[in-house]
Short mmCIF file of C-alpha atoms and ligand atoms in Angstrom, two decimals:
data_model
loop_
_atom_site.label_atom_id
_atom_site.label_comp_id
_atom_site.label_asym_id
_atom_site.label_seq_id
_atom_site.Cartn_x
_atom_site.Cartn_y
_atom_site.Cartn_z
CA MET A 29 42.93 108.03 109.72
CA ALA A 30 43.28 104.58 107.78
CA GLU A 31 44.35 101.66 110.23
CA GLN A 32 47.47 100.00 109.40
CA ILE A 33 48.36 96.89 110.56
CA ILE A 34 51.94 96.16 110.75
CA LYS A 35 53.00 92.57 110.42
CA PRO A 36 56.47 91.85 112.15
CA ASP A 37 59.07 89.56 110.80
CA LEU A 38 60.80 88.06 113.86
CA ASN A 39 63.21 86.50 111.65
CA PHE A 40 64.45 89.52 110.35
CA ILE A 41 65.09 91.40 113.95
CA ASN A 42 66.87 88.19 114.89
CA ASP A 43 68.78 88.79 111.76
CA VAL A 44 69.61 92.56 112.17
CA ILE A 45 70.35 91.77 115.85
CA ASN A 46 73.17 88.70 114.65
CA ALA A 47 74.61 90.79 111.95
CA GLY A 48 76.11 93.17 114.39
CA GLY A 49 72.78 95.11 115.59
CA GLU A 50 72.66 93.32 118.72
CA SER A 51 71.64 96.71 120.56
CA LEU A 52 68.80 97.59 118.37
CA LYS A 53 66.15 96.64 121.37
CA LYS A 54 67.60 99.52 123.80
CA CYS A 55 66.09 102.56 121.46
CA TYR A 56 63.30 104.03 122.99
CA GLN A 57 62.85 106.49 120.12
CA CYS A 58 64.01 109.56 121.64
CA SER A 59 65.17 110.74 118.28
CA THR A 60 68.91 112.40 119.66
CA CYS A 61 70.42 110.20 116.59
CA THR A 62 68.15 112.18 113.99
CA VAL A 63 69.21 115.21 115.81
CA VAL A 64 72.69 114.59 115.59
CA CYS A 65 73.18 113.32 112.19
CA ASN A 66 74.64 115.70 110.03
CA VAL A 67 74.52 113.88 107.14
CA THR A 68 70.86 113.16 107.14
CA PRO A 69 68.35 115.46 105.00
CA ASP A 70 65.73 117.32 106.55
CA ASP A 71 63.10 115.82 105.12
CA LYS A 72 62.14 112.44 106.58
CA PRO A 73 65.52 112.23 108.23
CA PHE A 74 67.13 109.11 109.68
CA PRO A 75 68.14 107.22 111.67
CA ARG A 76 65.27 106.85 114.50
CA LYS A 77 62.62 106.07 111.68
CA GLU A 78 65.21 103.16 110.83
CA MET A 79 65.51 102.19 114.27
CA ALA A 80 61.77 101.97 115.05
CA LEU A 81 61.33 100.15 111.34
CA ALA A 82 64.17 97.23 112.62
CA GLN A 83 62.14 96.82 115.82
CA TRP A 84 58.74 96.17 114.21
CA GLY A 85 60.69 93.89 111.69
CA GLN A 86 59.78 95.77 108.72
CA LYS A 87 62.32 94.31 106.24
CA ASP A 88 60.88 95.72 102.99
CA LYS A 89 60.53 99.01 104.13
CA LEU A 90 64.19 98.96 104.93
CA PHE A 91 65.51 97.54 102.21
CA GLY A 92 63.35 99.81 99.91
CA ASN A 93 64.60 102.48 101.76
CA PRO A 94 67.61 104.92 100.38
CA ASP A 95 68.44 106.05 103.55
CA ILE A 96 70.26 103.00 104.83
CA TRP A 97 72.94 103.76 102.36
CA LEU A 98 73.03 107.60 102.76
CA CYS A 99 74.11 106.74 106.36
CA HIS A 100 78.19 106.59 106.36
CA GLN A 101 78.44 104.86 109.70
CA CYS A 102 80.22 107.84 110.90
CA SER A 103 78.79 106.95 114.58
CA ASP A 104 77.70 110.28 115.84
CA CYS A 105 74.42 109.18 116.29
CA THR A 106 76.04 106.17 118.27
CA ALA A 107 78.24 108.52 120.43
CA TYR A 108 75.41 110.39 121.59
CA CYS A 109 72.58 108.04 121.90
CA PRO A 110 71.50 108.01 125.68
CA ARG A 111 70.46 104.36 125.44
CA GLY A 112 73.76 102.73 124.16
CA ALA A 113 71.78 101.58 121.02
CA LYS A 114 74.39 102.15 118.82
CA PRO A 115 72.22 103.22 115.64
CA GLY A 116 75.08 103.51 113.14
CA GLU A 117 76.03 99.73 113.90
CA VAL A 118 72.50 99.03 113.44
CA LEU A 119 72.39 100.42 110.40
CA GLY A 120 75.35 98.69 109.39
CA ALA A 121 74.22 95.40 110.04
CA ILE A 122 70.78 96.45 107.64
CA ARG A 123 73.09 97.26 105.16
CA LYS A 124 75.06 93.72 105.26
CA LEU A 125 71.23 92.04 105.20
CA SER A 126 70.34 94.29 102.08
CA ILE A 127 73.10 93.36 100.20
CA GLU A 128 72.56 89.48 100.63
CA GLU A 129 68.94 90.23 100.18
CA PHE A 130 69.92 91.94 96.56
CA SER A 131 72.88 89.83 95.38
CA VAL A 132 72.75 87.64 92.33
CA PRO A 133 73.77 84.45 93.57
CA GLY A 134 72.59 85.05 96.83
CA PHE A 135 74.19 82.37 98.26
CA LEU A 136 77.58 83.72 97.54
CA ALA A 137 76.70 86.87 99.82
CA LYS A 138 75.99 84.35 102.60
CA MET A 139 79.45 82.62 102.09
CA VAL A 140 81.47 85.94 102.13
CA ASN A 141 79.86 87.27 104.94
CA ASN A 142 80.45 83.99 106.95
CA PRO A 143 83.70 83.56 108.79
CA LYS A 144 83.11 79.80 108.53
CA PHE A 145 83.35 79.66 104.61
CA LEU A 146 86.33 82.01 104.56
CA LEU A 147 89.05 79.23 103.55
CA VAL A 148 86.66 77.45 100.86
CA LEU A 149 86.11 80.78 98.94
CA LEU A 150 89.84 81.65 99.46
CA ALA A 151 90.85 77.87 98.37
CA VAL A 152 89.13 78.88 94.89
CA PRO A 153 91.79 81.23 93.44
CA ALA A 154 94.29 78.85 95.19
CA LEU A 155 93.34 75.83 93.53
CA LEU A 156 93.03 77.24 90.16
CA TYR A 157 96.50 79.28 90.26
CA ILE A 158 97.72 76.00 91.23
CA LEU A 159 96.36 73.97 88.59
CA ILE A 160 97.84 76.54 85.80
CA ILE A 161 101.15 76.92 87.69
CA ALA A 162 101.59 72.94 87.61
CA SER A 163 100.19 72.95 84.02
CA GLN A 164 103.17 74.86 83.11
CA GLY A 165 105.82 72.42 84.62
CA PHE A 166 106.85 75.27 87.06
CA PHE A 167 106.91 72.90 90.06
CA GLY A 168 109.05 70.12 88.48
CA SER A 169 112.10 72.55 87.95
CA VAL A 170 114.80 72.19 90.62
CA ASP A 171 116.65 75.44 90.43
CA ILE A 172 114.75 79.12 90.92
CA PRO A 173 113.49 79.71 87.18
CA THR A 174 115.19 83.03 86.26
CA GLU A 175 115.69 84.96 82.97
CA GLU A 176 119.47 86.06 82.65
CA GLY A 177 119.11 85.96 86.39
CA LYS A 178 115.92 87.88 86.67
CA ILE A 179 112.61 86.41 87.59
CA VAL A 180 110.27 86.97 85.20
CA TYR A 181 106.42 86.13 86.36
CA GLY A 182 104.78 86.15 83.14
CA LYS A 183 107.02 83.84 81.95
CA PHE A 184 107.80 81.15 84.56
CA LEU A 185 104.93 81.25 86.97
CA PHE A 186 102.14 81.12 84.62
CA SER A 187 101.75 83.42 81.13
CA LEU A 188 100.37 86.64 81.10
CA TYR A 189 97.57 85.11 78.96
CA TYR A 190 96.30 83.28 81.72
CA VAL A 191 96.09 86.26 84.00
CA ASP A 192 94.60 88.64 81.86
CA THR A 193 91.88 85.96 80.88
CA ILE A 194 91.46 85.04 84.97
CA PHE A 195 90.68 88.83 85.81
CA THR A 196 88.78 89.79 82.57
CA ALA A 197 86.54 87.23 83.34
CA THR A 198 86.10 87.69 86.98
CA ALA A 199 85.77 91.59 86.45
CA LEU A 200 82.79 90.84 84.01
CA PHE A 201 81.17 88.47 86.43
CA ALA A 202 81.41 91.46 89.23
CA VAL A 203 80.07 94.02 87.07
CA PHE A 204 77.31 92.10 85.96
CA SER A 205 76.48 90.59 89.48
CA LEU A 206 76.67 93.99 90.75
CA PHE A 207 74.39 95.28 87.77
CA LEU A 208 71.93 92.99 89.18
CA GLY A 209 71.93 93.26 92.62
CA VAL A 210 71.84 97.64 92.18
CA THR A 211 68.73 97.04 89.71
CA LYS A 212 66.83 94.98 91.87
CA TYR A 213 67.90 97.68 95.03
CA TRP A 214 66.41 100.52 92.54
CA LYS A 215 63.22 98.32 92.01
CA ALA A 216 62.36 98.09 95.79
CA MET A 217 62.76 101.74 96.00
CA ALA A 218 60.59 102.45 93.59
CA ALA A 219 58.18 100.14 95.17
CA GLU A 220 58.17 101.34 98.52
CA ASN A 221 58.18 105.17 97.40
CA PRO A 222 55.33 105.26 94.67
CA ASN A 223 54.40 108.60 94.69
CA THR A 224 57.69 110.36 94.62
CA LYS A 225 58.55 112.94 92.60
CA THR A 226 61.42 112.29 89.96
CA GLY A 227 63.68 115.02 88.24
CA SER A 228 66.66 114.71 85.40
CA LEU A 229 68.29 111.24 86.16
CA GLY A 230 71.54 113.27 84.45
CA ASN A 231 71.49 115.86 86.85
CA ALA A 232 70.91 113.21 89.70
CA ILE A 233 73.97 111.40 88.34
CA SER A 234 76.52 114.03 87.94
CA ALA A 235 75.79 115.65 91.47
CA THR A 236 76.45 112.28 93.05
CA ILE A 237 79.60 112.25 91.13
CA VAL A 238 80.62 115.60 92.86
CA ASP A 239 79.30 114.55 96.16
CA ILE A 240 81.59 111.14 96.25
CA LEU A 241 84.80 113.00 94.51
CA GLY A 242 84.88 115.40 97.13
CA HIS A 243 83.40 113.19 100.05
CA ASN A 244 81.03 116.08 100.91
CA ARG A 245 78.90 114.06 103.06
CA PHE A 246 81.56 112.03 105.02
CA ARG A 247 83.28 115.09 105.49
CA LYS A 248 80.33 116.37 107.88
CA CYS A 249 80.93 113.62 110.41
CA GLU A 250 82.36 114.78 113.80
CA VAL A 251 82.98 111.70 116.23
CA THR A 252 85.07 110.02 114.02
CA LYS A 253 86.07 112.72 111.75
CA GLY A 254 89.46 110.88 110.68
CA ARG A 255 87.34 108.29 108.59
CA ALA A 256 86.68 110.92 105.86
CA THR A 257 90.31 111.73 105.36
CA ALA A 258 91.29 107.46 105.36
CA HIS A 259 88.33 106.94 103.44
CA MET A 260 89.29 109.30 100.99
CA LEU A 261 93.14 107.68 100.55
CA VAL A 262 91.42 104.49 100.13
CA PHE A 263 89.20 105.57 97.32
CA TYR A 264 91.41 107.52 95.22
CA SER A 265 94.29 104.83 95.54
CA PHE A 266 91.71 102.37 94.11
CA ILE A 267 91.44 105.09 91.23
CA GLY A 268 94.84 105.11 90.72
CA LEU A 269 95.38 101.34 91.00
CA PHE A 270 92.71 101.21 88.31
CA ILE A 271 94.58 103.55 85.91
CA THR A 272 97.74 101.36 86.25
CA THR A 273 96.23 98.00 85.61
CA ILE A 274 94.46 100.21 82.14
CA LEU A 275 97.70 101.06 81.27
CA ALA A 276 99.50 97.97 81.98
CA PHE A 277 96.92 96.20 79.86
CA ALA A 278 97.25 98.25 77.05
CA ARG A 279 100.93 98.26 77.12
CA VAL A 280 100.59 94.26 76.16
CA ILE A 281 98.27 94.75 73.42
CA PRO A 282 100.69 94.52 70.44
CA GLU A 283 102.21 91.22 72.46
CA TYR A 284 98.52 90.18 71.83
CA ILE A 285 98.15 90.99 68.21
CA HIS A 286 101.24 89.41 67.50
CA HIS A 287 100.28 85.95 69.70
CA LEU A 288 96.51 86.14 68.28
CA LYS A 289 98.81 86.47 64.63
CA ILE A 290 96.51 89.28 63.52
CA SER A 291 100.25 90.96 62.93
CA GLU A 292 103.19 89.13 63.11
CA SER A 293 105.52 91.93 61.81
CA ILE A 294 104.09 94.47 65.31
CA ASP A 295 107.22 95.73 67.49
CA VAL A 296 105.77 93.91 70.25
CA HIS A 297 107.63 96.47 72.33
CA GLN A 298 106.51 99.54 70.75
CA LEU A 299 104.04 100.21 74.07
CA ASP A 300 106.64 99.65 76.70
CA TRP A 301 107.32 103.36 77.58
CA LEU A 302 104.02 103.33 79.23
CA ALA A 303 105.46 101.29 82.26
CA TYR A 304 107.28 104.69 83.17
CA ILE A 305 103.82 106.27 83.82
CA TYR A 306 101.79 103.36 85.50
CA LYS A 307 104.67 102.10 87.24
CA PRO A 308 105.08 105.74 89.88
CA ILE A 309 101.14 105.86 89.49
CA GLY A 310 100.80 102.23 90.69
CA ASN A 311 103.69 102.66 93.47
CA VAL A 312 102.16 105.95 94.29
CA SER A 313 98.84 104.35 94.87
CA ALA A 314 99.86 101.51 96.80
CA ALA A 315 101.56 103.87 99.39
CA ALA A 316 98.29 105.66 99.71
CA LEU A 317 96.28 102.82 99.93
CA MET A 318 98.45 101.09 102.85
CA LEU A 319 98.22 104.73 104.41
CA GLY A 320 94.55 105.04 104.22
CA ILE A 321 94.18 101.39 105.18
CA LEU A 322 96.27 102.12 108.27
CA LEU A 323 94.41 105.11 109.14
CA MET A 324 90.98 102.96 109.01
CA MET A 325 92.16 100.56 111.64
CA SER A 326 93.87 103.04 113.95
CA ASN A 327 90.24 105.28 113.65
CA ARG A 328 88.71 101.77 114.54
CA PHE A 329 90.74 101.02 117.50
CA LYS A 330 91.02 104.91 118.75
CA ASN A 331 86.98 105.07 118.51
CA GLN A 332 85.96 101.82 119.75
CA GLU A 333 84.53 102.88 122.67
CA LYS A 334 82.19 105.40 121.11
CA ALA A 335 81.64 103.91 117.74
CA GLY A 336 82.41 100.30 118.00
CA LEU A 337 84.89 98.06 116.70
CA GLY A 338 83.13 96.57 113.61
CA SER A 339 81.96 93.32 112.41
CA TYR A 340 83.53 90.21 110.33
CA TYR A 341 81.84 92.21 107.37
CA ASP A 342 83.95 95.25 108.25
CA TRP A 343 87.17 93.72 109.16
CA LEU A 344 86.79 90.90 105.71
CA PHE A 345 87.31 94.32 103.70
CA ILE A 346 89.70 96.07 105.74
CA SER A 347 92.09 93.07 106.01
CA LEU A 348 91.75 92.30 102.02
CA VAL A 349 92.66 95.73 100.98
CA ALA A 350 95.45 95.72 103.30
CA GLY A 351 96.62 92.16 102.46
CA VAL A 352 96.37 93.43 98.82
CA GLY A 353 98.53 96.34 99.28
CA ILE A 354 101.22 94.47 101.35
CA THR A 355 101.66 91.73 98.77
CA GLY A 356 101.69 93.49 95.97
CA LEU A 357 104.53 96.08 97.18
CA LEU A 358 106.11 92.66 98.63
CA ALA A 359 106.45 90.68 95.30
CA GLN A 360 107.52 93.74 93.65
CA PHE A 361 110.50 94.14 95.93
CA LEU A 362 111.03 90.57 96.34
CA ARG A 363 111.10 90.23 92.79
CA MET A 364 114.01 92.99 92.49
CA ALA A 365 115.71 91.37 94.92
CA ASN A 366 115.62 88.01 92.90
CA THR A 367 114.60 85.88 95.91
CA VAL A 368 112.33 82.73 95.79
CA ALA A 369 110.10 84.28 97.61
CA ALA A 370 108.81 86.51 95.09
CA TYR A 371 107.29 83.72 93.83
CA PRO A 372 104.69 82.48 96.24
CA THR A 373 104.08 86.22 97.46
CA TYR A 374 102.80 87.10 94.01
CA VAL A 375 100.68 83.94 93.73
CA ALA A 376 99.04 84.96 97.13
CA HIS A 377 98.67 88.85 95.61
CA LEU A 378 97.07 87.36 92.93
CA CYS A 379 94.63 84.87 95.56
CA LEU A 380 93.66 87.95 97.34
CA VAL A 381 92.88 90.18 94.23
CA PHE A 382 90.90 87.60 92.98
CA PHE A 383 89.17 87.41 96.28
CA LEU A 384 88.66 91.21 96.34
CA PHE A 385 87.19 91.59 93.18
CA ALA A 386 85.24 88.09 92.41
CA TYR A 387 83.57 88.48 95.67
CA ALA A 388 83.03 92.35 95.59
CA PRO A 389 79.20 92.10 95.06
CA PHE A 390 78.77 90.53 98.09
CA SER A 391 81.44 92.27 100.40
CA LYS A 392 81.54 95.21 101.70
CA MET A 393 83.04 96.23 99.01
CA ALA A 394 79.54 96.42 97.39
CA HIS A 395 78.65 99.62 99.10
CA MET A 396 80.13 101.62 96.61
CA ALA A 397 77.41 100.43 93.99
CA TYR A 398 74.89 100.33 96.56
CA ARG A 399 75.77 103.59 98.11
CA THR A 400 76.19 105.54 94.83
CA THR A 401 72.80 104.14 93.77
CA ALA A 402 70.79 105.23 96.82
CA MET A 403 72.63 108.68 96.28
CA VAL A 404 71.30 108.87 92.76
CA TYR A 405 67.85 107.82 94.01
CA THR A 406 67.46 110.34 96.41
CA LYS A 407 68.79 113.21 94.15
CA HIS A 408 66.58 112.06 91.47
CA SER A 409 63.85 112.21 93.61
CA GLY A 410 63.96 115.52 94.74
CA ARG A 411 64.57 114.66 98.51
CA ASP A 412 68.16 115.62 98.74
CA ALA A 413 68.45 118.96 96.66
CA GLU A 414 72.24 119.39 97.95
S1 SF4 B 23 69.03 105.00 118.64
FE1 SF4 B 23 69.36 106.02 120.54
S2 SF4 B 23 69.30 107.97 120.25
FE2 SF4 B 23 68.23 107.14 118.38
S3 SF4 B 23 65.97 107.56 119.07
FE3 SF4 B 23 66.93 105.41 119.78
S4 SF4 B 23 67.39 105.32 121.68
FE4 SF4 B 23 66.85 107.67 120.88
S1 SF4 B 24 76.66 106.91 111.63
FE1 SF4 B 24 76.40 108.71 111.43
S2 SF4 B 24 75.91 109.00 109.23
FE2 SF4 B 24 74.87 107.19 110.27
S3 SF4 B 24 72.94 107.79 111.16
FE3 SF4 B 24 74.85 107.68 112.65
S4 SF4 B 24 75.20 110.24 112.64
FE4 SF4 B 24 74.44 109.72 110.45
#
């Protein structure tokens, strides 16, 4: 058998420990975790081998490993580990570090996952909105600006065109950055698994979509069973809010056509009926989002002894989603009540939405793209036939 020399990356071992995997060194390779994990494929199962690779500082092997993202951090393994080595949390720490490794630009990932930079990152959208509002003269008015006694955000705070421009640019940046990140991850997996057989990519993508829509893997978890339900609520509410955003944007297309002088005779209200569709979808999705997030929080506290409470990386994402939901619902109710508090609530809502999406490629939100990529790769390589 050929001799293999392993060079441990000591900095990486410390990074894993500091990123939430402080129990890493307790592992004595008994493999109980791999036996109890219901999510792992039978061929080269995880997470024991990942614990060994992390203890040996094998950074490249871990970052080019699809298995780190196949884990759903259900914590079945953590609950049964006889040494309290918390493999679920160690894998979570490795995932966070892999996002930092593949992100473009990388410095943003380091900032987003470090609580010291939270206020700096929040200040970016806050200053942007304050400048726009000031340029529209809002701060100069003495009375609460209203139209026929009603609060109209798009008229007095800042125009619709500013909001749409900022969010279109933010969405394009996030999608492009995520695309670059997952492309680097795919290449790393291909480099680490050079002799892997590959099947149909189309079949792998469609099987992955079916898996995700049904949360088939997630629902196999036992110790923290409720996490799959909470995750499903949040996942489908995001889809509902995405549909709401698309329809709300479609509604104002005639206004853009008129504003850009493409057709000045167009009826700018001709698609107003869409509001009767997207408003109920938006409200139901926001309520589902709040329920899902509350369940996520309660699950974390309920299972903290067995599964751990989670790191800043986990809680930043949970808190942001909760903040977006709460301020979104409040902004709507306060606007309907015609109170001046509606304006700052709406600005706070837009700041949090900006934070959630502009920094999505660098935060836990990026798990959607990285986990999907790992699932597609695993099915494409024929390892996970399910
Ligand atoms: S993490 Fe725990 S259960 Fe898994 S191999 Fe190590 S000691 Fe055993
Ligand atoms: S946390 Fe759950 S999915 Fe991840 S390795 Fe442990 S048992 Fe498997």
